[in-house]
Amino acid sequence: MSRFFTIVFFFTAVAAYGQDPEFSQYYAAPLYLNPAFAGTSVDHRFIANYRNQWPSVTKAFETYAFSYDYNLDQYNSGLGALIVVDKAGSAGLKSTQFNFQYAYKVKLTENWILSSGLNFGVGFRSIDYNRLLFYDQLDFNGNDPPPPTEAVQNTTYFDFGGGLLAYNRKFWIGVASTHLNKPNRSLVGDEAEIPIKTTIHAGVRIPLYHGLFKKDRIAAIAPSFIYKQQGNFDQLDIGTYFLYEPVVLGLWYRGIPLKQNVSDNMSQDAVVIILGFQMQKVELSYSYDLTVSNLGPISGGSHELALKFKLDMAAQVHTRKKEKFIPCPTFNRD
């Protein structure tokens, strides 16, 4: 019977506006956050992200992301590739999108750089028919059956977005907009547009030592925020990282306390705890979302893993230039 409710919900929601999957460790998925981040490291950068949201709800949401980007210093440009796979529900509703990104960088001052990025994507959406319970298998006792599932078919769509990022070694601020063409990804021939998502984000790196003596390791904090608005929904994440190499700790709050939700309660979603290890070329982090909304602990929260690997390009040049692009967020020493 649970599969019946899944298919009823599916046909009820096909004309509704959807929301993008999200990552709590948003700076561990920089190309997903803003295409202007493409090429903001002097190394080849490989990143893998995994998120399991509400594991206590049977096969609720699982999201995977894989990205690669590198810096074309001689052209003041960055190139990136991003694959995002999102799975939802027991009926195997799956969305896969392949993205190509290009960013061009302009040196505004001696310390400030402006990066503008574009994202071109092609997406595929499908559902597993073998997990569906069809209406002709049920006895409705004279009630009208749901729409025929024979009309369900896989769909392909194109996607377009862009973003801007201004940064130096200690501060960064950016804005990005995705789904500017409002692609239709309906599986039944109706309208199921992806609404435009607008993201504003910023952060600052603050060293905790300002003495006269040079140290191999300096503790730092990096408070930041991200605000997202898509369709009728908006969300604010605010918090901070703490780094004392190689350990990274993070604490975030997701919600808009001054705003009420549809139930006239305070808009709040989760408290996010992050633990990671940052070596010279490898970074690994784990986060847990502690649900504080009305859904409560029955959801099981959310688990997230991020793995970043950098391949040094220094061997390919005779003299390596002083690094002018920042990792995200920037914890590198001055």
XYZ file of C-alpha atoms in Angstrom:
334
model
C 0.000 0.000 0.000
C 2.916 2.352 0.598
C 3.774 2.149 -3.081
C 0.211 3.184 -3.907
C 0.608 6.349 -1.880
C 3.925 6.957 -3.654
C 2.327 6.864 -7.093
C -0.630 9.000 -5.971
C 1.780 11.558 -4.532
C 3.816 11.447 -7.730
C 0.874 12.269 -9.965
C -0.351 14.921 -7.550
C 3.032 16.648 -7.584
C 4.013 16.495 -11.249
C 2.622 19.982 -11.917
C 4.116 21.467 -8.767
C 7.326 23.428 -8.592
C 10.291 21.506 -7.279
C 13.362 22.505 -5.331
C 16.987 21.689 -5.934
C 18.838 19.240 -3.704
C 21.184 20.948 -1.271
C 24.436 20.298 0.542
C 24.996 21.460 4.109
C 28.725 21.595 3.386
C 28.120 24.069 0.617
C 31.751 25.214 0.383
C 32.768 21.570 -0.029
C 30.712 21.631 -3.255
C 31.912 24.942 -4.756
C 30.937 24.291 -8.387
C 27.425 23.348 -7.279
C 27.199 26.540 -5.249
C 28.432 28.963 -7.910
C 30.025 28.355 -11.345
C 32.286 31.357 -10.709
C 34.290 29.070 -8.384
C 35.565 27.088 -11.400
C 39.338 27.366 -11.458
C 39.731 29.051 -8.055
C 42.549 26.669 -7.193
C 45.915 26.531 -8.953
C 45.757 22.729 -8.784
C 43.596 20.187 -10.555
C 40.735 19.750 -8.078
C 38.542 16.657 -7.733
C 35.577 16.655 -5.322
C 33.032 13.981 -4.416
C 29.943 14.733 -2.273
C 27.291 12.416 -0.839
C 24.165 13.356 1.124
C 21.582 11.063 2.731
C 18.647 13.202 3.891
C 16.073 11.850 6.349
C 17.338 8.224 6.412
C 14.533 7.169 8.785
C 12.067 7.891 5.981
C 12.298 4.967 3.557
C 14.482 6.001 0.621
C 13.695 9.672 1.091
C 16.504 11.626 -0.594
C 20.012 10.687 -1.682
C 22.266 13.058 -3.604
C 25.662 12.522 -5.215
C 27.907 15.131 -6.829
C 31.222 14.734 -8.628
C 33.227 17.686 -9.899
C 36.562 18.535 -11.481
C 37.998 21.939 -12.248
C 41.298 23.587 -13.051
C 42.795 26.992 -13.672
C 43.945 28.254 -17.093
C 46.190 30.968 -15.694
C 47.469 32.154 -19.064
C 43.888 32.852 -20.162
C 42.636 34.191 -16.789
C 40.033 31.435 -16.964
C 38.782 28.355 -15.189
C 37.069 25.248 -16.541
C 34.894 22.843 -14.603
C 32.711 19.761 -14.982
C 29.959 18.786 -12.545
C 27.708 15.726 -12.342
C 24.769 15.714 -9.899
C 22.594 12.649 -9.251
C 19.507 12.949 -7.036
C 17.279 10.029 -5.994
C 13.934 10.454 -4.234
C 11.246 8.089 -2.973
C 10.666 4.358 -3.112
C 9.610 4.568 -6.770
C 13.164 5.412 -7.816
C 12.556 8.935 -9.074
C 16.003 9.911 -10.368
C 17.427 13.134 -11.767
C 20.886 13.271 -13.329
C 22.503 16.417 -14.675
C 25.818 16.873 -16.497
C 27.253 20.398 -16.370
C 30.091 22.233 -18.085
C 31.332 25.451 -16.496
C 33.514 28.315 -17.609
C 34.742 31.225 -15.470
C 36.693 34.325 -16.492
C 38.697 36.239 -13.898
C 39.574 39.935 -13.795
C 42.079 41.479 -11.398
C 40.251 44.458 -9.896
C 43.075 45.629 -7.617
C 46.320 44.225 -6.284
C 44.364 42.074 -3.836
C 40.861 41.671 -5.315
C 39.746 39.365 -8.119
C 36.336 39.223 -9.808
C 35.271 35.905 -11.325
C 32.242 35.535 -13.593
C 31.019 32.034 -14.361
C 28.555 30.304 -16.679
C 26.968 26.863 -16.319
C 25.611 24.824 -19.230
C 23.826 21.616 -18.288
C 21.792 18.768 -19.718
C 19.539 16.793 -17.398
C 17.754 13.456 -17.465
C 14.808 12.458 -15.276
C 13.400 8.952 -14.910
C 11.369 6.679 -12.665
C 11.562 2.914 -12.053
C 8.326 1.444 -13.431
C 8.930 -1.876 -11.654
C 8.466 -0.163 -8.300
C 5.112 1.359 -9.206
C 1.705 -0.094 -8.356
C -0.552 0.417 -11.387
C -4.192 1.391 -11.117
C -5.462 -1.691 -12.972
C -4.029 -3.835 -10.172
C -6.392 -2.284 -7.617
C -10.098 -2.456 -6.871
C -11.364 1.090 -6.370
C -14.963 0.091 -5.475
C -16.426 2.372 -8.098
C -14.039 5.280 -7.454
C -12.258 6.957 -10.337
C -8.765 5.505 -10.858
C -5.696 7.705 -10.944
C -4.278 8.775 -14.329
C -2.867 5.936 -16.473
C 0.816 5.369 -15.801
C 1.433 4.423 -19.430
C 1.804 8.179 -20.055
C 4.898 8.315 -17.848
C 8.123 8.626 -19.809
C 11.700 9.700 -19.202
C 12.564 13.276 -20.035
C 15.609 15.296 -21.104
C 16.070 19.020 -20.524
C 18.703 21.727 -20.915
C 19.728 24.049 -18.099
C 21.555 27.363 -17.915
C 22.881 29.498 -15.067
C 25.591 31.949 -14.063
C 27.284 33.623 -11.141
C 29.712 36.274 -9.898
C 32.359 35.999 -7.197
C 34.610 38.719 -5.755
C 37.396 37.658 -3.402
C 40.804 38.168 -1.911
C 42.753 35.901 0.445
C 40.548 36.654 3.434
C 37.111 37.660 2.163
C 34.720 36.411 -0.498
C 31.215 37.356 -1.625
C 29.193 35.935 -4.487
C 25.798 35.620 -6.139
C 24.544 32.910 -8.471
C 21.348 32.139 -10.381
C 20.485 28.720 -11.753
C 17.695 27.466 -14.055
C 17.484 30.819 -15.816
C 15.642 29.128 -18.692
C 13.172 27.425 -16.273
C 13.554 23.940 -17.803
C 10.529 21.643 -17.913
C 11.257 18.169 -16.513
C 7.744 16.710 -16.393
C 7.442 12.941 -16.890
C 3.823 13.085 -18.089
C 3.870 15.882 -20.655
C 2.568 18.580 -18.298
C 4.418 21.627 -17.028
C 6.895 20.903 -14.236
C 9.276 23.831 -14.488
C 12.294 24.158 -12.243
C 11.978 27.663 -10.786
C 14.960 30.013 -10.847
C 17.156 29.667 -7.771
C 19.093 32.707 -6.547
C 21.938 32.295 -4.078
C 23.874 34.944 -2.132
C 26.888 33.862 -0.095
C 29.824 35.460 1.684
C 32.500 34.674 4.238
C 35.693 35.913 5.851
C 38.809 34.163 7.141
C 40.080 35.513 10.474
C 43.477 34.293 11.751
C 43.592 33.925 15.524
C 47.277 34.837 15.795
C 48.778 38.207 14.902
C 52.130 38.005 16.697
C 55.583 38.830 15.421
C 56.800 35.246 15.199
C 56.038 33.041 12.228
C 54.280 29.799 13.103
C 53.848 26.617 11.108
C 50.234 26.312 12.207
C 47.866 29.193 12.902
C 44.311 28.667 14.100
C 41.617 30.509 12.157
C 37.872 30.916 12.040
C 35.788 31.498 8.929
C 32.245 32.753 9.587
C 30.025 32.694 6.513
C 26.422 32.626 5.353
C 24.380 31.502 2.372
C 20.882 32.673 1.453
C 18.840 30.791 -1.151
C 15.504 31.656 -2.721
C 13.682 29.366 -5.147
C 10.010 29.718 -6.061
C 8.041 30.267 -2.864
C 10.820 28.938 -0.644
C 13.824 30.626 0.918
C 16.503 29.498 3.324
C 19.360 30.982 5.343
C 22.412 29.076 6.579
C 24.760 30.913 8.932
C 27.684 29.648 10.968
C 31.439 29.295 11.146
C 34.369 26.987 10.534
C 37.235 26.611 12.986
C 40.586 25.285 11.744
C 43.682 24.210 13.540
C 45.481 22.071 11.017
C 44.672 19.400 10.224
C 41.339 19.474 12.113
C 38.344 21.443 10.823
C 35.206 21.974 12.929
C 32.011 23.677 11.848
C 28.701 24.678 13.368
C 25.770 26.007 11.352
C 22.144 26.990 11.848
C 19.607 26.694 9.039
C 16.433 28.724 9.310
C 15.054 32.261 9.298
C 14.113 32.986 12.939
C 12.274 36.227 12.147
C 10.043 34.517 9.612
C 7.089 32.199 10.184
C 6.521 29.081 8.133
C 3.243 27.818 6.662
C 2.226 26.502 10.101
C 2.770 29.931 11.683
C 5.731 28.556 13.606
C 9.237 29.968 13.638
C 11.030 29.064 10.412
C 13.823 26.704 11.448
C 15.189 23.560 9.889
C 18.407 22.166 11.323
C 21.616 22.615 13.276
C 24.579 21.333 11.284
C 27.725 19.916 12.907
C 30.821 19.434 10.721
C 34.045 17.529 11.454
C 36.844 17.313 8.913
C 40.530 16.809 8.296
C 42.470 19.051 5.928
C 45.837 17.917 4.662
C 47.903 19.607 1.979
C 46.276 17.787 -0.948
C 43.398 15.848 0.584
C 40.403 17.015 2.584
C 37.745 14.779 4.145
C 34.721 16.014 6.084
C 31.510 14.661 7.599
C 28.449 16.587 8.714
C 25.220 15.732 10.487
C 22.016 17.782 10.284
C 20.146 17.713 13.568
C 16.540 18.436 12.599
C 14.931 21.140 14.768
C 11.808 21.711 12.648
C 8.392 20.190 13.311
C 9.586 17.030 11.577
C 11.807 16.435 14.585
C 14.043 13.428 15.271
C 11.761 10.981 13.423
C 13.452 12.038 10.185
C 16.829 10.709 11.270
C 18.487 14.002 10.343
C 20.879 14.058 7.395
C 24.353 12.634 6.844
C 26.856 14.128 4.451
C 30.374 13.244 3.297
C 32.787 15.310 1.196
C 36.152 14.286 -0.232
C 38.464 16.753 -1.993
C 41.696 15.870 -3.749
C 44.146 18.264 -5.392
C 46.728 17.286 -8.003
C 49.706 19.643 -7.963
C 50.432 21.410 -11.262
C 53.717 22.921 -10.066
C 55.774 20.287 -11.882
C 54.354 21.562 -15.181
C 55.840 25.059 -14.862
C 59.399 26.243 -14.275
C 58.471 28.905 -11.721
C 55.207 28.707 -9.885
C 53.462 32.048 -9.574
C 52.251 33.288 -6.256
C 48.867 31.719 -5.639
C 46.163 34.239 -6.414
C 43.103 32.010 -6.406
C 41.526 30.798 -3.214
C 40.158 27.466 -2.094
C 36.638 27.601 -0.695
C 36.494 28.640 2.037
C 40.071 29.894 2.302
C 42.021 28.524 5.246
C 45.451 28.854 3.645
C 48.088 30.789 5.529
C 49.005 34.330 4.594
